[in-house]
PDB file of C-alpha atoms in Angstrom:
ATOM      1  CA  GLU A   1     123.830  89.681  45.661  1.00  0.00           C
ATOM      2  CA  SER A   2     124.101  91.477  49.324  1.00  0.00           C
ATOM      3  CA  THR A   3     121.962  90.498  52.449  1.00  0.00           C
ATOM      4  CA  ALA A   4     121.190  91.606  56.351  1.00  0.00           C
ATOM      5  CA  SER A   5     124.286  90.484  57.263  1.00  0.00           C
ATOM      6  CA  ASP A   6     126.585  92.293  54.846  1.00  0.00           C
ATOM      7  CA  THR A   7     125.381  95.658  56.819  1.00  0.00           C
ATOM      8  CA  GLU A   8     125.262  96.976  60.770  1.00  0.00           C
ATOM      9  CA  LEU A   9     123.046  98.908  62.749  1.00  0.00           C
ATOM     10  CA  ILE A  10     124.703 101.956  64.005  1.00  0.00           C
ATOM     11  CA  THR A  11     124.473 105.350  65.354  1.00  0.00           C
ATOM     12  CA  GLY A  12     126.433 108.081  63.507  1.00  0.00           C
ATOM     13  CA  ILE A  13     125.903 111.501  62.778  1.00  0.00           C
ATOM     14  CA  PHE A  14     122.165 111.302  61.834  1.00  0.00           C
ATOM     15  CA  GLY A  15     121.230 108.800  64.308  1.00  0.00           C
ATOM     16  CA  ARG A  16     120.521 105.050  63.530  1.00  0.00           C
ATOM     17  CA  ALA A  17     121.310 104.118  60.379  1.00  0.00           C
ATOM     18  CA  ARG A  18     121.893 100.965  58.274  1.00  0.00           C
ATOM     19  CA  VAL A  19     125.133 100.929  56.758  1.00  0.00           C
ATOM     20  CA  TRP A  20     127.432  98.751  54.582  1.00  0.00           C
ATOM     21  CA  LYS A  21     129.836  96.088  56.752  1.00  0.00           C
ATOM     22  CA  ASN A  22     133.294  97.337  56.115  1.00  0.00           C
ATOM     23  CA  LYS A  23     136.421  98.568  58.081  1.00  0.00           C
ATOM     24  CA  MET A  24     134.443 102.008  59.543  1.00  0.00           C
ATOM     25  CA  ALA A  25     131.210 100.160  60.458  1.00  0.00           C
ATOM     26  CA  GLU A  26     132.792  97.636  62.678  1.00  0.00           C
ATOM     27  CA  LYS A  27     134.432 101.143  64.924  1.00  0.00           C
ATOM     28  CA  HIS A  28     130.870 102.104  65.533  1.00  0.00           C
ATOM     29  CA  SER A  29     127.818 100.488  67.391  1.00  0.00           C
ATOM     30  CA  LEU A  30     124.695 101.734  68.576  1.00  0.00           C
ATOM     31  CA  VAL A  31     124.624 104.156  71.581  1.00  0.00           C
ATOM     32  CA  GLU A  32     123.033 102.810  74.337  1.00  0.00           C
ATOM     33  CA  SER A  33     121.898 105.861  75.990  1.00  0.00           C
ATOM     34  CA  LYS A  34     119.988 109.272  75.554  1.00  0.00           C
ATOM     35  CA  GLU A  35     123.027 110.689  78.136  1.00  0.00           C
ATOM     36  CA  GLU A  36     125.535 108.785  75.639  1.00  0.00           C
ATOM     37  CA  LYS A  37     124.138 110.296  72.623  1.00  0.00           C
ATOM     38  CA  GLN A  38     124.060 113.939  73.664  1.00  0.00           C
ATOM     39  CA  ALA A  39     127.625 113.647  74.851  1.00  0.00           C
ATOM     40  CA  GLU A  40     128.266 112.851  71.137  1.00  0.00           C
ATOM     41  CA  GLU A  41     126.742 115.474  70.106  1.00  0.00           C
ATOM     42  CA  THR A  42     128.372 118.003  71.754  1.00  0.00           C
ATOM     43  CA  SER A  43     131.669 116.750  71.124  1.00  0.00           C
ATOM     44  CA  MET A  44     133.334 118.320  68.209  1.00  0.00           C
ATOM     45  CA  SER A  45     135.969 116.253  67.560  1.00  0.00           C
ATOM     46  CA  LYS A  46     133.278 113.598  67.324  1.00  0.00           C
ATOM     47  CA  ILE A  47     131.197 115.399  64.755  1.00  0.00           C
ATOM     48  CA  GLU A  48     134.407 116.299  62.738  1.00  0.00           C
ATOM     49  CA  ARG A  49     135.362 112.678  62.494  1.00  0.00           C
ATOM     50  CA  GLU A  50     132.235 111.627  61.181  1.00  0.00           C
ATOM     51  CA  LEU A  51     132.230 114.189  58.539  1.00  0.00           C
ATOM     52  CA  ALA A  52     135.567 112.959  57.481  1.00  0.00           C
ATOM     53  CA  ASP A  53     134.619 109.205  57.388  1.00  0.00           C
ATOM     54  CA  LEU A  54     131.533 110.881  55.131  1.00  0.00           C
ATOM     55  CA  GLU A  55     134.413 112.612  53.104  1.00  0.00           C
ATOM     56  CA  LYS A  56     135.755 109.280  52.401  1.00  0.00           C
ATOM     57  CA  THR A  57     132.983 107.516  51.145  1.00  0.00           C
ATOM     58  CA  TYR A  58     132.121 110.736  48.854  1.00  0.00           C
ATOM     59  CA  GLU A  59     135.669 110.364  47.463  1.00  0.00           C
ATOM     60  CA  GLY A  60     134.738 106.275  46.293  1.00  0.00           C
ATOM     61  CA  ASN A  61     136.119 104.838  49.504  1.00  0.00           C
ATOM     62  CA  ILE A  62     133.497 102.700  50.641  1.00  0.00           C
ATOM     63  CA  GLU A  63     135.997 100.253  52.997  1.00  0.00           C
ATOM     64  CA  GLU A  64     136.900 103.372  55.083  1.00  0.00           C
ATOM     65  CA  GLY A  65     134.226 105.070  54.692  1.00  0.00           C
ATOM     66  CA  ILE A  66     130.527 105.110  55.812  1.00  0.00           C
ATOM     67  CA  ALA A  67     128.528 103.894  53.751  1.00  0.00           C
ATOM     68  CA  TYR A  68     124.855 104.468  54.409  1.00  0.00           C
ATOM     69  CA  LEU A  69     121.582 102.415  53.088  1.00  0.00           C
ATOM     70  CA  GLY A  70     118.264 102.950  52.745  1.00  0.00           C
ATOM     71  CA  GLN A  71     116.604 105.628  54.174  1.00  0.00           C
ATOM     72  CA  SER A  72     119.561 107.385  55.464  1.00  0.00           C
ATOM     73  CA  VAL A  73     120.673 107.711  51.702  1.00  0.00           C
ATOM     74  CA  TYR A  74     117.394 109.600  50.912  1.00  0.00           C
ATOM     75  CA  TYR A  75     117.999 111.796  53.794  1.00  0.00           C
ATOM     76  CA  ILE A  76     121.143 112.687  52.959  1.00  0.00           C
ATOM     77  CA  SER A  77     119.909 113.638  49.347  1.00  0.00           C
ATOM     78  CA  ILE A  78     117.353 115.698  50.673  1.00  0.00           C
ATOM     79  CA  LEU A  79     119.871 117.328  52.725  1.00  0.00           C
ATOM     80  CA  GLU A  80     122.311 117.684  49.499  1.00  0.00           C
ATOM     81  CA  ASN A  81     119.243 119.372  47.335  1.00  0.00           C
ATOM     82  CA  GLN A  82     118.947 121.944  49.662  1.00  0.00           C
ATOM     83  CA  HIS A  83     119.207 125.625  48.795  1.00  0.00           C
ATOM     84  CA  TRP A  84     120.468 127.052  52.163  1.00  0.00           C
TER      85      TRP A  84
END
């Protein structure tokens, strides 16, 4: 069984999200301001790192990848099912 203390609230590539507390979650935090978030969104290296973290999770590495929980998982599944 897990509890809320097993999770972290961070700002990731999809905005604020609840994630499983692991090594990767410890490296992230909540963005403090709109300007800080805008700076992150325009940083290609930041976006590439976030996507690499997601890829680790998809490959089954939930200790070093971001493991989204709750609504974030729902939104990811919607995006994955889009036919672009």
